[in-house]
Short mmCIF file of C-alpha atoms in Angstrom, two decimals:
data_model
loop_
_atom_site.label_atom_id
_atom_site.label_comp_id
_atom_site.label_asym_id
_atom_site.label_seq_id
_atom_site.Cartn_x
_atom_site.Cartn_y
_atom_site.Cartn_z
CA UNK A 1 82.28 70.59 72.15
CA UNK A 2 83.14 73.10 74.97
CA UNK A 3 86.97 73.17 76.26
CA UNK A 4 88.54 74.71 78.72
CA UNK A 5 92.52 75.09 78.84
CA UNK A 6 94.59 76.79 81.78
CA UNK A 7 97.46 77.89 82.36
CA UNK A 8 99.60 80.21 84.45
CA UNK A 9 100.08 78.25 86.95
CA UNK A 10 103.64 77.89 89.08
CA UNK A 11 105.54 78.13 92.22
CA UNK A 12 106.26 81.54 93.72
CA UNK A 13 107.10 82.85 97.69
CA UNK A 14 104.59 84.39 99.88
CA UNK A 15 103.61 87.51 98.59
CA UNK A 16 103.90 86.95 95.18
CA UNK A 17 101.59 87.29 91.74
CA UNK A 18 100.37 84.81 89.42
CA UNK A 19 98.38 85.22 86.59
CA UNK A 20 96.03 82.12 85.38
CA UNK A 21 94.37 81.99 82.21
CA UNK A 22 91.53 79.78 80.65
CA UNK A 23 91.28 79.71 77.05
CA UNK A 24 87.93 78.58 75.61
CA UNK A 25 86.66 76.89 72.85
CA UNK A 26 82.91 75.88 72.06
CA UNK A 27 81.98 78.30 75.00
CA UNK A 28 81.61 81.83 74.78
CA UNK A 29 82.69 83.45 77.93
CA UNK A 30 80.70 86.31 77.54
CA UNK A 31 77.56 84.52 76.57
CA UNK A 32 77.23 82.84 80.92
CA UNK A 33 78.61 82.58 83.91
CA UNK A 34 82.49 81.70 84.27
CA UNK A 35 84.35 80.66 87.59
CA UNK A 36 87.68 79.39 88.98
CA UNK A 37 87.95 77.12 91.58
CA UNK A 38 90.65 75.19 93.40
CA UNK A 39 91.20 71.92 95.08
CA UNK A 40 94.17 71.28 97.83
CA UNK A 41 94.93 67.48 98.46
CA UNK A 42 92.38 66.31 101.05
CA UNK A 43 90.02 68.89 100.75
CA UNK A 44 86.66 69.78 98.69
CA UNK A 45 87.01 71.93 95.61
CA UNK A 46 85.96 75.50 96.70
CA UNK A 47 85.05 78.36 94.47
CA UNK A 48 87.56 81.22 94.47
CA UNK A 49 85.99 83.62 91.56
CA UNK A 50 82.89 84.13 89.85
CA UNK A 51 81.75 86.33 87.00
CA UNK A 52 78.68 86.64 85.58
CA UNK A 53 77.45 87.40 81.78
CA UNK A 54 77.10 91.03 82.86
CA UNK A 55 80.61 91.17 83.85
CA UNK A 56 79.49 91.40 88.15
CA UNK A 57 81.87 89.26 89.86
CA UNK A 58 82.08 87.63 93.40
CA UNK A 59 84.74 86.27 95.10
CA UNK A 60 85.64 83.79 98.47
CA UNK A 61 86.17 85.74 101.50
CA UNK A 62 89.68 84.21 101.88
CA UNK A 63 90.34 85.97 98.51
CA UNK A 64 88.64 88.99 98.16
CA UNK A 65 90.88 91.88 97.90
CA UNK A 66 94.01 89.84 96.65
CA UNK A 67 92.69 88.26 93.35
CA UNK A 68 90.66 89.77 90.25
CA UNK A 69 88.62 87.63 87.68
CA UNK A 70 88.16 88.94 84.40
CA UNK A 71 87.34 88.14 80.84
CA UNK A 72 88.90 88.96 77.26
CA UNK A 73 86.05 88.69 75.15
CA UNK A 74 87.90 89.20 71.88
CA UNK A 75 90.15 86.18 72.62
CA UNK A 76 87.31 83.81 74.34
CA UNK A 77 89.74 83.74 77.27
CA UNK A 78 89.31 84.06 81.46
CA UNK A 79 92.13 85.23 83.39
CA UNK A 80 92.63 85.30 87.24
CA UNK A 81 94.93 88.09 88.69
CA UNK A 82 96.08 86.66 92.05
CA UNK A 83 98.36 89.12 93.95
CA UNK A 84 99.59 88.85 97.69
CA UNK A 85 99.57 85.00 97.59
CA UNK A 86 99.79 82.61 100.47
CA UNK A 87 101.05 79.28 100.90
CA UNK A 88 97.62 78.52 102.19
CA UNK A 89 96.25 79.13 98.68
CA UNK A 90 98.33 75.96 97.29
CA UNK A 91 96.06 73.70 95.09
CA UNK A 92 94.88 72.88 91.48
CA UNK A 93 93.53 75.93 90.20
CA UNK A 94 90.64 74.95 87.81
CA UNK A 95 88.29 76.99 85.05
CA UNK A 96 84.63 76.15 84.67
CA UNK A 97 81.78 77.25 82.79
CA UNK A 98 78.25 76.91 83.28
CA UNK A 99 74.83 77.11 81.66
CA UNK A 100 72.52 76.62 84.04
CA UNK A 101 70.88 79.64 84.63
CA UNK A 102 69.67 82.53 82.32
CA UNK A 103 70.27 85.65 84.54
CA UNK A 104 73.47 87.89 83.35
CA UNK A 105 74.00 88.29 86.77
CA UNK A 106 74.30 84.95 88.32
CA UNK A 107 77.68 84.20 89.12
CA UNK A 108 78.13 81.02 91.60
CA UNK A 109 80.80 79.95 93.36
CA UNK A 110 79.40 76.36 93.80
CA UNK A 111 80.98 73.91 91.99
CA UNK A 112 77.49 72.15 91.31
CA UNK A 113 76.34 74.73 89.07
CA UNK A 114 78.91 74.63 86.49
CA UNK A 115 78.69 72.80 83.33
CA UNK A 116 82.42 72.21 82.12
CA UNK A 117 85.54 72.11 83.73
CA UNK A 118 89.38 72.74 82.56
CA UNK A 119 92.01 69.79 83.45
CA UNK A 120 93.77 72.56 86.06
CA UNK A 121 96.82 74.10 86.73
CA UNK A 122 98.95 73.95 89.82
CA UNK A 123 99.91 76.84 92.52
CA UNK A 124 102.24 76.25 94.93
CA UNK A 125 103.23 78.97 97.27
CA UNK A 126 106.24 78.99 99.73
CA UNK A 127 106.71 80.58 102.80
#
């Protein structure tokens, strides 16, 4: 049974860091693809972060350059580095895991391709 647990999340000004992890259990995150995604009220979920089994990662152009996904293999666990936040990056922050494709490399940001999802945790970010 896979499960996915995150935490990290909080409330912090403009400009400020958070760092989210996702500890797993029944999933290897080193064995497929791994992702975060978030979900503001009234909106779709959108992918944020993606890294694949090789370790390439992609990111959401709103992002790019201000957060950093990355994996602890020794202790099963995804992290998410955001730096430089914005109150427009408010939302349930969640940690998925998918199995869907083979390739080390693959590394979607669409929701739809992921297997298993954490319960989320929330950022809020003040001006």
């Amino acid at each position: 049974q896979v499960q996915l647990v995150e935490s990290g999340g909080g409330s912090v000004q403009a400009g400020g860091s958070l760092r989210l992890s996702c500890a797993s259990s029944g999933y290897t995150v080193s064995s497929y693809y791994m992702g975060w995604f978030r979900q503001a009220p009234g909106k779709e979920r959108e992918g944020v972060a993606a890294i694949g089994a090789d370790g390439s990662t992609d990111y959401a152009a709103s992002v790019k350059g201000r957060f950093t996904i990355s994996r602890d293999n020794a202790r099963n666990t995804l992290y998410l580095q955001m730096n430089n936040l914005k109150p427009e990056d408010t939302a349930m922050y969640y940690c998925a895991a998918g199995r869907r494709r083979w390739d080390r490399g693959y590394r979607p940001l669409e929701p739809r391709e992921y297997n298993y999802w954490g319960q989320g945790t929330q950022v809020t970010v003040s001006s």
